[in-house]
Short mmCIF file of C-alpha atoms and ligand atoms in Angstrom, two decimals:
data_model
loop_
_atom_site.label_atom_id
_atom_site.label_comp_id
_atom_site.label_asym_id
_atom_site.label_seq_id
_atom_site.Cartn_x
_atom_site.Cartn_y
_atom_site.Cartn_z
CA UNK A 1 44.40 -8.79 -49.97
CA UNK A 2 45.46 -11.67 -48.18
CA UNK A 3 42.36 -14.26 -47.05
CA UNK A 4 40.66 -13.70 -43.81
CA UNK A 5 41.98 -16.46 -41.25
CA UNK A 6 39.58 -19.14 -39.96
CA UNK A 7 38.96 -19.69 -36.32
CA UNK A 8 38.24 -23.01 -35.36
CA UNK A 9 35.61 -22.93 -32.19
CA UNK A 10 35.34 -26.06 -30.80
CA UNK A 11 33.00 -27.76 -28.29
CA UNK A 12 30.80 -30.21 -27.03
CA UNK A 13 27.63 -28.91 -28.09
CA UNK A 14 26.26 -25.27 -28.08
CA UNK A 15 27.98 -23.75 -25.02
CA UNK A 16 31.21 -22.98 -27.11
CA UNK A 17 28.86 -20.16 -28.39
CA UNK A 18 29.00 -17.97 -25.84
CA UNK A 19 32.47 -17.96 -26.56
CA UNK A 20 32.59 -17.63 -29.85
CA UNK A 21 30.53 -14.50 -29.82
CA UNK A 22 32.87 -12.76 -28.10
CA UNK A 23 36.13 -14.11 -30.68
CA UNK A 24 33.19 -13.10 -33.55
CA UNK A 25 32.98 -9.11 -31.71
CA UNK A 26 36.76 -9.29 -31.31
CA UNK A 27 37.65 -10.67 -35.10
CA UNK A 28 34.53 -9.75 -37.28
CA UNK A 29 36.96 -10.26 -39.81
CA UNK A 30 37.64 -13.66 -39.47
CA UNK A 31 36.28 -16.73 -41.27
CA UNK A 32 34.31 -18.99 -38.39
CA UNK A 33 34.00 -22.37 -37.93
CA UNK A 34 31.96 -23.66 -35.12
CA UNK A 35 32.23 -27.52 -34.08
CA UNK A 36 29.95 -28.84 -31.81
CA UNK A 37 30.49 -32.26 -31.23
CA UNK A 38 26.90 -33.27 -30.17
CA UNK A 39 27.28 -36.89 -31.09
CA UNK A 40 29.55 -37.23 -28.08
CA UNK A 41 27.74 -35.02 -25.80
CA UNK A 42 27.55 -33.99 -22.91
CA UNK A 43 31.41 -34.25 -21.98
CA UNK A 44 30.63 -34.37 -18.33
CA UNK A 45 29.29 -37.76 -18.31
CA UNK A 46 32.48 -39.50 -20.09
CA UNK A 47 35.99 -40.44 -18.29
CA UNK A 48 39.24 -38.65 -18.95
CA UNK A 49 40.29 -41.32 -21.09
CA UNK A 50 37.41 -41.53 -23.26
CA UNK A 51 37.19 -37.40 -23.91
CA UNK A 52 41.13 -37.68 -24.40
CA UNK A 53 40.62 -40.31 -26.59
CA UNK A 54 37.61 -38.79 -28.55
CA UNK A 55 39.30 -34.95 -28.72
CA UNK A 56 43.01 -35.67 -29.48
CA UNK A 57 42.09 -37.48 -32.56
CA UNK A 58 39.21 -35.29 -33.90
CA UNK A 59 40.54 -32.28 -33.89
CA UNK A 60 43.45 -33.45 -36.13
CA UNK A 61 40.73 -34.26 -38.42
CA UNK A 62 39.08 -30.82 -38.23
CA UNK A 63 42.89 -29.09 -38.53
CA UNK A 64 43.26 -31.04 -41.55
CA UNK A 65 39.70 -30.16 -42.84
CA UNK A 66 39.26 -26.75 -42.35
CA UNK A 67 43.25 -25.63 -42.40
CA UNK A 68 42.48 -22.89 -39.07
CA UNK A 69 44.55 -20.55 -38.00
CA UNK A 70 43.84 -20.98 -34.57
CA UNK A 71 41.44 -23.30 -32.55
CA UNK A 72 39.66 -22.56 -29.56
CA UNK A 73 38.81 -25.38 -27.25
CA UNK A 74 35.71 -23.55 -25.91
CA UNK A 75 35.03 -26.46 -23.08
CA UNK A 76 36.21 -26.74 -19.70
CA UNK A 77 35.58 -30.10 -19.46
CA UNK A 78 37.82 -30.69 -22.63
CA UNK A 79 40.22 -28.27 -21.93
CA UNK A 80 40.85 -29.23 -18.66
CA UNK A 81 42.61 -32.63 -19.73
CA UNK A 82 43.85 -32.08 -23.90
CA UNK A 83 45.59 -28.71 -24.18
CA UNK A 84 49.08 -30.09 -23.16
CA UNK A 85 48.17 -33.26 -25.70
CA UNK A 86 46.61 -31.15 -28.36
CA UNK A 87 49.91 -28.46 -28.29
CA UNK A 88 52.72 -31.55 -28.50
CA UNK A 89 50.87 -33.03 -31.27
CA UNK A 90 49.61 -30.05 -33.42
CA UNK A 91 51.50 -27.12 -34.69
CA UNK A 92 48.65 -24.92 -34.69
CA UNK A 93 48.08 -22.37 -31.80
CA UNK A 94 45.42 -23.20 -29.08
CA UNK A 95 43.24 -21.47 -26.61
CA UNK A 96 41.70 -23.59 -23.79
CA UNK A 97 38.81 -22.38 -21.64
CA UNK A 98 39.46 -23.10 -17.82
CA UNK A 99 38.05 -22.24 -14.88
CA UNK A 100 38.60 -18.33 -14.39
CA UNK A 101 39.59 -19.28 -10.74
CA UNK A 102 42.33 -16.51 -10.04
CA UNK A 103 40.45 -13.38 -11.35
CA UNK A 104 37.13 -14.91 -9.25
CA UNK A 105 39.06 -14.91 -5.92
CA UNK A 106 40.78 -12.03 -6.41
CA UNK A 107 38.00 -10.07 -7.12
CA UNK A 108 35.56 -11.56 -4.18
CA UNK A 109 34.84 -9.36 -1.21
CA UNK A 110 33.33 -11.93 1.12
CA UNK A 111 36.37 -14.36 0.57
CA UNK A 112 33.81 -16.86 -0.66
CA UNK A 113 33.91 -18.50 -4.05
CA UNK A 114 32.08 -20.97 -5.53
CA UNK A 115 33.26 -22.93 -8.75
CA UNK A 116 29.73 -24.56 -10.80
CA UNK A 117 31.43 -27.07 -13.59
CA UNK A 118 30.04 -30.44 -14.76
CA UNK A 119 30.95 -33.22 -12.73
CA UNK A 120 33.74 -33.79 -15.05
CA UNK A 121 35.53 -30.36 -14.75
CA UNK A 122 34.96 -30.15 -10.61
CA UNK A 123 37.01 -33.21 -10.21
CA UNK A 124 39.90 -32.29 -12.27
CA UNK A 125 43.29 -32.31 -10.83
CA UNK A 126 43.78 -29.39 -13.08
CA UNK A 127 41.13 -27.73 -11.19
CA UNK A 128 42.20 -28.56 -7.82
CA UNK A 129 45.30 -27.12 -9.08
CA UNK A 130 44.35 -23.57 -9.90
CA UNK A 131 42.39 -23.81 -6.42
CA UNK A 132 45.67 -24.65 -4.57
CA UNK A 133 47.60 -21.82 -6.44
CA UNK A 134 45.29 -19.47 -6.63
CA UNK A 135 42.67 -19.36 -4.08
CA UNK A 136 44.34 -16.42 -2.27
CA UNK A 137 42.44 -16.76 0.75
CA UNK A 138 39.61 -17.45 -0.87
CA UNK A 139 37.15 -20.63 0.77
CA UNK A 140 36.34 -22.51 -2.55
CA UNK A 141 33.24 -24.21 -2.91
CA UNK A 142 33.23 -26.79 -5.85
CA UNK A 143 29.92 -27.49 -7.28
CA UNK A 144 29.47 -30.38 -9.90
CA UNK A 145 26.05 -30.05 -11.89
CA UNK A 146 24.89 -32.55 -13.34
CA UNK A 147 22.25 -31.36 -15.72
CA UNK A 148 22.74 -27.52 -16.04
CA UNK A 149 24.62 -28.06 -19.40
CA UNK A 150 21.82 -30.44 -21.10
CA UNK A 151 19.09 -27.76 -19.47
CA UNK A 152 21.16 -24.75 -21.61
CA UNK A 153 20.90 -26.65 -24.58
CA UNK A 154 17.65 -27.53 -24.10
CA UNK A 155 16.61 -24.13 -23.42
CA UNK A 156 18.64 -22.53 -26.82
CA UNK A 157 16.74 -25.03 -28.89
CA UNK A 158 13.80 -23.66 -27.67
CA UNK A 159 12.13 -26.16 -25.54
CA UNK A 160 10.56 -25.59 -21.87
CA UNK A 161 13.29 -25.20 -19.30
CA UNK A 162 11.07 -24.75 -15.80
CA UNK A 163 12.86 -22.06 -13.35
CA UNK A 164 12.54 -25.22 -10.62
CA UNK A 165 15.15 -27.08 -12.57
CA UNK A 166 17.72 -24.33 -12.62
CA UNK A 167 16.99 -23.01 -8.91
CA UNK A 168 18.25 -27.20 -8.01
CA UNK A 169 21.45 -27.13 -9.85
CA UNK A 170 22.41 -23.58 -8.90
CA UNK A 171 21.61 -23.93 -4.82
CA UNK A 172 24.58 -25.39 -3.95
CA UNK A 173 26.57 -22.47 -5.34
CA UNK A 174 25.24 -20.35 -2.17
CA UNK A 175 26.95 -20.66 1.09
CA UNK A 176 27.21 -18.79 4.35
CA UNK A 177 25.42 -16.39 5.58
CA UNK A 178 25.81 -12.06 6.05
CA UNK A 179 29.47 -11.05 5.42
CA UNK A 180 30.59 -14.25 5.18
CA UNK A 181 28.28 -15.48 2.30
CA UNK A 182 28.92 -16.40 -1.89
CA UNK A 183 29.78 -13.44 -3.37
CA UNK A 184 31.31 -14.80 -6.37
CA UNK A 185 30.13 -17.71 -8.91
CA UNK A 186 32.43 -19.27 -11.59
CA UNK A 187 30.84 -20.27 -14.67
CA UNK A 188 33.00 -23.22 -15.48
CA UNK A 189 31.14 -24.48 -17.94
CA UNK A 190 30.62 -22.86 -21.39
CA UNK A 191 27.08 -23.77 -21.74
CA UNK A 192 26.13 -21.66 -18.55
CA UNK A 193 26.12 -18.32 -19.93
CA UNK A 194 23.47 -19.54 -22.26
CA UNK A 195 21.45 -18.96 -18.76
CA UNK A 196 22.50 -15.53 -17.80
CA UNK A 197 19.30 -14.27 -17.16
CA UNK A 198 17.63 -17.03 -15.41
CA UNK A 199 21.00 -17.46 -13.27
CA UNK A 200 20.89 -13.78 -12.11
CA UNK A 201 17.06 -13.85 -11.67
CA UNK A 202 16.93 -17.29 -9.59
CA UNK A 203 19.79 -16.66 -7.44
CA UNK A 204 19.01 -16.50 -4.08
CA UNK A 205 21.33 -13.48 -3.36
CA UNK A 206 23.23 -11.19 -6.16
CA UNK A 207 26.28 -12.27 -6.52
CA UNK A 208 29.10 -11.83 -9.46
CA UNK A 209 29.16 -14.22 -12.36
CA UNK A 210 32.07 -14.55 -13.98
CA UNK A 211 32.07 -15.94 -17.63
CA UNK A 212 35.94 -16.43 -18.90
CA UNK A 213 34.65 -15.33 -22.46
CA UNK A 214 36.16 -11.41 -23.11
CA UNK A 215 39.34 -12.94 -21.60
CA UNK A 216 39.72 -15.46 -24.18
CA UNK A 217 38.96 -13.52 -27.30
CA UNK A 218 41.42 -11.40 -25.64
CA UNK A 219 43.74 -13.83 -26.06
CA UNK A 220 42.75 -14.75 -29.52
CA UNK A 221 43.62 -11.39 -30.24
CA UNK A 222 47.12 -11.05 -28.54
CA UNK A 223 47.98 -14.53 -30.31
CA UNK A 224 46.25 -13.36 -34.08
CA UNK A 225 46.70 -10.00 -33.94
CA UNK A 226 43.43 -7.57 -34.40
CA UNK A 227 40.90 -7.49 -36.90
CA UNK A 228 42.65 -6.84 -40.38
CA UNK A 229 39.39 -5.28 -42.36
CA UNK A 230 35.74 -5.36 -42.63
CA UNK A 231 32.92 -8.19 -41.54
CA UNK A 232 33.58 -11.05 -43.69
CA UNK A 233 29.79 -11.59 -44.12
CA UNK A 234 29.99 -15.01 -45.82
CA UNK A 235 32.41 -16.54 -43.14
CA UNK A 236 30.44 -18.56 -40.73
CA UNK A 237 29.82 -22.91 -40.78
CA UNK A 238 28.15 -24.72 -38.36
CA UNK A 239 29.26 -28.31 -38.13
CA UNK A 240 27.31 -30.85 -36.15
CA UNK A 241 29.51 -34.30 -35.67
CA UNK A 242 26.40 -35.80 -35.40
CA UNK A 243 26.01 -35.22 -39.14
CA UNK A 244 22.45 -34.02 -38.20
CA UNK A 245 21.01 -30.66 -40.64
CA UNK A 246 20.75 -28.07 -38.14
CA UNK A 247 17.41 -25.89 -37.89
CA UNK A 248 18.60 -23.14 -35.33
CA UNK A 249 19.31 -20.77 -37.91
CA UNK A 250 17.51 -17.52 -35.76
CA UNK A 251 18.84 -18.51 -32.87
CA UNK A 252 22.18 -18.98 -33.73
CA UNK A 253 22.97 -15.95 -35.75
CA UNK A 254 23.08 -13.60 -32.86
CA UNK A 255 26.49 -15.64 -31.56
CA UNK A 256 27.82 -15.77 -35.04
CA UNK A 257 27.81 -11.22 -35.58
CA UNK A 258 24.34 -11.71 -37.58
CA UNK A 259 25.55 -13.98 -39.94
CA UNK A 260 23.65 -16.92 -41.20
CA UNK A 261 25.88 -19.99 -40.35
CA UNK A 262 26.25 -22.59 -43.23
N1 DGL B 1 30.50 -26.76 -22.50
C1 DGL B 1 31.22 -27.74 -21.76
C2 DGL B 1 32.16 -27.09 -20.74
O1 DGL B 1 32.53 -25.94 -20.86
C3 DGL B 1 30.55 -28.90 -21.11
C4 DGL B 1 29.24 -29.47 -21.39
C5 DGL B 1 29.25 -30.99 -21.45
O2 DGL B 1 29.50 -31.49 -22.54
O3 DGL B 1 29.05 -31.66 -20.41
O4 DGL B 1 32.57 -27.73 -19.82
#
């Protein structure tokens, strides 16, 4: 029986998670390999050149470490500069995480969209891009937050996250009023969905959330093929570039299919 392929989930700290639990659902036969690159974190405080210049370079290190079949760049803020850099310089296959712009407008009822990112991702021309082609009508709002990814984290690790602190970065997300108010909310940021709950609860009206995860292990899928046999129980690593021994064992399994991540 051949070897189950390794997936390569990259990003800058624990959002990439909420990705990779989905790619983990879609390929339980896989062998995982999560990357969180926490030393550098958070992404949304650094300039294009530095995260191009931290990414391009550590990722060929990881390729050559780990030998994946495919890497996911579970980061907007990341993917939203080094997927064209990553693909000319790597023969491996990619999937980026961008903001899931087209479905969000295309879907909203009210015509009113709002995009929440880290500062980082919001002022992306890549972003403005998929606005421009994509908006179909659509009134975008862009909202840059500046501390909703650190609060996630904070929050998995199991620390006190107040409800105050998420209402703030959220608010902006809500504009207009009766028919012509948010319906829609783009979680541009992989460290969001970490939130779910709290986002849906503290939202001042109900709106849609959309989280660009099922679409990209659907794309794993179409570019892997589907899963090949059972759970490969022993196939999970957690990798810190920090160095630092990890302790989030409980918490983390649930993202990994149950396993218990080395
Ligand atoms: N999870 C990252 C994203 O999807 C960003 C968090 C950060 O490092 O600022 O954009």
């Amino acid at each position: 029986m051949a070897a189950p392929p390794t997936i390569l989930v990259f990003d800058s700290g624990l959002g990439g998670l909420t990705v990779l639990r989905q790619i983990v659902a879609a390929r339980p036969d896989a062998h995982f390999v999560y990357v969180a690159d926490d030393a550098f974190f958070p992404y949304g405080q650094h300039s294009e050149e530095a995260i191009i210049g931290r990414v391009v370079p550590l990722i060929g290190e990881l390729i050559a470490a780990h030998a994946p079949a495919l890497v996911t760049i579970a980061c907007n803020t990341a993917s939203t500069l080094v997927m064209a850099h990553l693909r000319e310089r790597y023969k491996v296959p990619f999937v980026g995480t961008v903001p899931a712009i087209k479905p969000a407008c295309a879907s909203s009822k009210t015509k009113r969209v709002s995009v929440l990112g880290t500062r980082g991702t919001v002022k992306r021309e890549y972003t403005r891009k998929l606005i421009q082609d994509f908006a179909q009508g659509c009134e975008v709002t862009l909202v840059g937050s500046p501390e909703l990814a650190s609060l996630a984290e904070a929050a998995l690790n199991g620390s006190a996250v107040h409800d105050a602190e998420i209402a703030a970065e959220i608010a902006p997300c809500f504009v207009g009023d009766g028919e012509a108010r948010t319906d829609t909310v783009v979680l541009a940021c992989t460290h969001y969905p970490l939130l779910m709950e709290r986002l849906v609860r503290l939202a001042p009206w109900p709106v849609a959330w959309i989280d660009p995860a099922p679409a990209i292990a659907r794309r794993v899928v179409d570019l892997l093929g589907p899963a090949g046999g059972a759970a490969y129980e022993a196939g999970a690593e957690m990798v810190f570039t920090s160095r630092r021994a990890h302790t989030l064992n409980q918490a983390l399994m649930p993202f990994f299919g149950g396993r218990v991540p080395a």
